[in-house]
mmCIF file of C-alpha atoms in Angstrom:
data_model
loop_
_atom_site.group_PDB
_atom_site.id
_atom_site.type_symbol
_atom_site.label_atom_id
_atom_site.label_comp_id
_atom_site.label_asym_id
_atom_site.label_seq_id
_atom_site.Cartn_x
_atom_site.Cartn_y
_atom_site.Cartn_z
ATOM 1 C CA UNK A 1 0.000 0.000 0.000
ATOM 2 C CA UNK A 2 2.835 2.399 0.845
ATOM 3 C CA UNK A 3 4.496 1.618 -2.469
ATOM 4 C CA UNK A 4 1.252 2.351 -4.329
ATOM 5 C CA UNK A 5 0.872 5.684 -2.519
ATOM 6 C CA UNK A 6 4.479 6.591 -3.279
ATOM 7 C CA UNK A 7 4.073 5.734 -6.979
ATOM 8 C CA UNK A 8 0.821 7.668 -7.186
ATOM 9 C CA UNK A 9 2.446 10.703 -5.540
ATOM 10 C CA UNK A 10 5.403 10.550 -7.922
ATOM 11 C CA UNK A 11 3.062 10.253 -10.894
ATOM 12 C CA UNK A 12 1.074 13.283 -9.772
ATOM 13 C CA UNK A 13 4.252 15.306 -9.192
ATOM 14 C CA UNK A 14 5.670 14.291 -12.561
ATOM 15 C CA UNK A 15 2.432 15.084 -14.362
ATOM 16 C CA UNK A 16 2.142 18.464 -12.662
ATOM 17 C CA UNK A 17 5.739 19.420 -13.395
ATOM 18 C CA UNK A 18 5.576 18.129 -16.960
ATOM 19 C CA UNK A 19 2.490 20.147 -17.775
ATOM 20 C CA UNK A 20 3.209 23.170 -19.920
ATOM 21 C CA UNK A 21 -0.187 24.757 -19.227
ATOM 22 C CA UNK A 22 -1.063 25.700 -15.675
ATOM 23 C CA UNK A 23 -4.003 27.622 -14.202
ATOM 24 C CA UNK A 24 -3.212 30.720 -12.148
ATOM 25 C CA UNK A 25 -6.562 32.085 -11.093
ATOM 26 C CA UNK A 26 -7.642 35.731 -11.401
ATOM 27 C CA UNK A 27 -5.843 36.954 -8.269
ATOM 28 C CA UNK A 28 -2.422 35.583 -9.266
ATOM 29 C CA UNK A 29 -2.907 36.820 -12.836
ATOM 30 C CA UNK A 30 -3.558 40.315 -11.470
ATOM 31 C CA UNK A 31 -0.434 40.112 -9.307
ATOM 32 C CA UNK A 32 1.712 39.329 -12.355
ATOM 33 C CA UNK A 33 0.181 42.008 -14.576
ATOM 34 C CA UNK A 34 0.363 44.628 -11.818
ATOM 35 C CA UNK A 35 4.022 43.776 -11.199
ATOM 36 C CA UNK A 36 4.780 44.185 -14.909
ATOM 37 C CA UNK A 37 2.640 47.254 -15.534
ATOM 38 C CA UNK A 38 1.007 48.678 -12.403
ATOM 39 C CA UNK A 39 -0.762 51.662 -13.970
ATOM 40 C CA UNK A 40 -2.271 49.966 -16.989
ATOM 41 C CA UNK A 41 -5.765 48.547 -17.434
ATOM 42 C CA UNK A 42 -5.638 45.024 -18.782
ATOM 43 C CA UNK A 43 -8.349 43.745 -21.113
ATOM 44 C CA UNK A 44 -9.073 40.097 -21.753
ATOM 45 C CA UNK A 45 -8.979 37.755 -23.539
ATOM 46 C CA UNK A 46 -5.279 38.444 -23.886
ATOM 47 C CA UNK A 47 -2.005 36.749 -24.690
ATOM 48 C CA UNK A 48 1.313 37.965 -23.234
ATOM 49 C CA UNK A 49 4.727 36.443 -23.923
ATOM 50 C CA UNK A 50 7.720 36.943 -21.628
ATOM 51 C CA UNK A 51 11.232 36.102 -22.844
ATOM 52 C CA UNK A 52 12.830 34.482 -19.782
ATOM 53 C CA UNK A 53 16.379 34.567 -21.176
ATOM 54 C CA UNK A 54 16.268 38.277 -22.040
ATOM 55 C CA UNK A 55 13.963 39.115 -19.110
ATOM 56 C CA UNK A 56 11.441 41.182 -21.044
ATOM 57 C CA UNK A 57 7.926 40.974 -22.387
ATOM 58 C CA UNK A 58 7.883 40.608 -26.146
ATOM 59 C CA UNK A 59 6.313 43.401 -28.171
ATOM 60 C CA UNK A 60 2.945 42.701 -29.768
ATOM 61 C CA UNK A 61 4.657 41.991 -33.079
ATOM 62 C CA UNK A 62 7.339 39.730 -31.572
ATOM 63 C CA UNK A 63 4.811 37.853 -29.444
ATOM 64 C CA UNK A 64 2.431 37.377 -32.362
ATOM 65 C CA UNK A 65 5.248 36.062 -34.525
ATOM 66 C CA UNK A 66 6.391 33.673 -31.774
ATOM 67 C CA UNK A 67 2.854 32.395 -31.161
ATOM 68 C CA UNK A 68 2.098 31.964 -34.864
ATOM 69 C CA UNK A 69 5.259 29.877 -35.268
ATOM 70 C CA UNK A 70 3.628 27.196 -33.079
ATOM 71 C CA UNK A 71 0.851 26.282 -35.488
ATOM 72 C CA UNK A 72 -0.392 27.124 -38.988
ATOM 73 C CA UNK A 73 -4.118 26.847 -38.251
ATOM 74 C CA UNK A 74 -5.827 29.969 -39.694
ATOM 75 C CA UNK A 75 -8.018 30.309 -36.594
ATOM 76 C CA UNK A 76 -4.915 30.173 -34.376
ATOM 77 C CA UNK A 77 -3.151 32.797 -36.492
ATOM 78 C CA UNK A 78 -6.065 35.232 -36.494
ATOM 79 C CA UNK A 79 -6.792 34.719 -32.795
ATOM 80 C CA UNK A 80 -3.185 35.120 -31.701
ATOM 81 C CA UNK A 81 -2.959 38.278 -33.818
ATOM 82 C CA UNK A 82 -6.149 39.689 -32.323
ATOM 83 C CA UNK A 83 -5.614 38.688 -28.665
ATOM 84 C CA UNK A 84 -1.894 39.435 -28.271
ATOM 85 C CA UNK A 85 -1.683 42.684 -26.350
ATOM 86 C CA UNK A 86 0.685 45.614 -26.520
ATOM 87 C CA UNK A 87 3.330 45.371 -23.800
ATOM 88 C CA UNK A 88 5.430 48.445 -24.538
ATOM 89 C CA UNK A 89 4.677 49.798 -21.028
ATOM 90 C CA UNK A 90 5.529 46.486 -19.362
ATOM 91 C CA UNK A 91 8.764 46.295 -17.421
ATOM 92 C CA UNK A 92 9.690 43.372 -15.226
ATOM 93 C CA UNK A 93 12.749 41.240 -14.749
ATOM 94 C CA UNK A 94 12.721 37.742 -13.309
ATOM 95 C CA UNK A 95 13.339 39.009 -9.773
ATOM 96 C CA UNK A 96 10.307 41.302 -9.904
ATOM 97 C CA UNK A 97 8.052 38.552 -11.258
ATOM 98 C CA UNK A 98 9.396 35.932 -8.827
ATOM 99 C CA UNK A 99 8.953 38.231 -5.831
ATOM 100 C CA UNK A 100 5.456 39.206 -6.936
ATOM 101 C CA UNK A 101 4.408 35.570 -7.348
ATOM 102 C CA UNK A 102 6.888 33.064 -5.859
ATOM 103 C CA UNK A 103 4.968 30.081 -7.294
ATOM 104 C CA UNK A 104 5.512 31.311 -10.872
ATOM 105 C CA UNK A 105 7.693 28.865 -12.789
ATOM 106 C CA UNK A 106 10.155 30.619 -15.095
ATOM 107 C CA UNK A 107 12.027 27.457 -16.049
ATOM 108 C CA UNK A 108 11.645 27.505 -19.837
ATOM 109 C CA UNK A 109 12.680 29.904 -22.592
ATOM 110 C CA UNK A 110 9.330 31.702 -22.527
ATOM 111 C CA UNK A 111 6.471 32.331 -20.159
ATOM 112 C CA UNK A 112 3.093 32.738 -21.871
ATOM 113 C CA UNK A 113 0.095 34.162 -20.049
ATOM 114 C CA UNK A 114 -3.278 33.478 -21.608
ATOM 115 C CA UNK A 115 -5.701 35.724 -19.770
ATOM 116 C CA UNK A 116 -8.781 33.827 -20.770
ATOM 117 C CA UNK A 117 -12.468 34.063 -19.961
ATOM 118 C CA UNK A 118 -14.218 31.767 -17.483
ATOM 119 C CA UNK A 119 -16.313 29.002 -19.076
ATOM 120 C CA UNK A 120 -19.615 30.625 -18.083
ATOM 121 C CA UNK A 121 -18.600 33.858 -19.809
ATOM 122 C CA UNK A 122 -17.559 31.977 -22.954
ATOM 123 C CA UNK A 123 -21.075 30.598 -23.193
ATOM 124 C CA UNK A 124 -22.694 34.002 -22.531
ATOM 125 C CA UNK A 125 -20.650 35.706 -25.253
ATOM 126 C CA UNK A 126 -21.194 32.989 -27.859
ATOM 127 C CA UNK A 127 -23.786 35.101 -29.679
ATOM 128 C CA UNK A 128 -21.169 37.846 -30.167
ATOM 129 C CA UNK A 129 -18.503 35.411 -31.371
ATOM 130 C CA UNK A 130 -19.731 31.915 -32.299
ATOM 131 C CA UNK A 131 -16.118 30.647 -32.405
ATOM 132 C CA UNK A 132 -15.172 31.923 -28.934
ATOM 133 C CA UNK A 133 -15.216 28.518 -27.233
ATOM 134 C CA UNK A 134 -13.369 26.952 -30.167
ATOM 135 C CA UNK A 135 -10.697 29.681 -29.982
ATOM 136 C CA UNK A 136 -10.282 29.121 -26.238
ATOM 137 C CA UNK A 137 -9.915 25.358 -26.698
ATOM 138 C CA UNK A 138 -7.460 25.788 -29.570
ATOM 139 C CA UNK A 139 -5.256 28.213 -27.611
ATOM 140 C CA UNK A 140 -5.149 25.898 -24.611
ATOM 141 C CA UNK A 141 -4.327 22.905 -26.808
ATOM 142 C CA UNK A 142 -1.494 24.637 -28.663
ATOM 143 C CA UNK A 143 0.002 26.197 -25.528
ATOM 144 C CA UNK A 144 -0.155 22.897 -23.649
ATOM 145 C CA UNK A 145 1.884 21.222 -26.401
ATOM 146 C CA UNK A 146 4.554 23.914 -26.580
ATOM 147 C CA UNK A 147 7.765 22.572 -25.025
ATOM 148 C CA UNK A 148 9.553 25.922 -25.360
ATOM 149 C CA UNK A 149 7.333 27.821 -22.903
ATOM 150 C CA UNK A 150 5.698 27.521 -19.530
ATOM 151 C CA UNK A 151 2.155 28.680 -20.206
ATOM 152 C CA UNK A 152 -0.501 29.821 -17.771
ATOM 153 C CA UNK A 153 -4.209 30.502 -18.103
ATOM 154 C CA UNK A 154 -6.336 32.582 -15.773
ATOM 155 C CA UNK A 155 -9.192 30.036 -15.660
#
């Protein structure tokens, strides 16, 4: 029984650490965005890309290019173009981000934040954008398969 518990614990730890898509929650997402740009209003849905090696948020153009290199799906390309936000007023090095949110993993080349909508809101806004749920699913799928980045969602 102890061996089973140990194996199960190791499996859970391995699965959690291997995952490239983690959920932050709205409070932790706000902590990160406020650390990077305290006086800016942040709109969602949004995609932000942080270059861990160079310790800077990528510009909208750089982030869009990076995201579009992950997949050639036309829906992915248009959504990443539309939802990638301007980060020219963002300024945060690894120390600032790590102090703001000590649980943030900055262990890969990039850190991607997908500030998504909660499931209930996706359903409510379906009449405005019939592909909204499909876009959300596609983004999560592509980010979860990206080995080059540690990606987070809000919900």
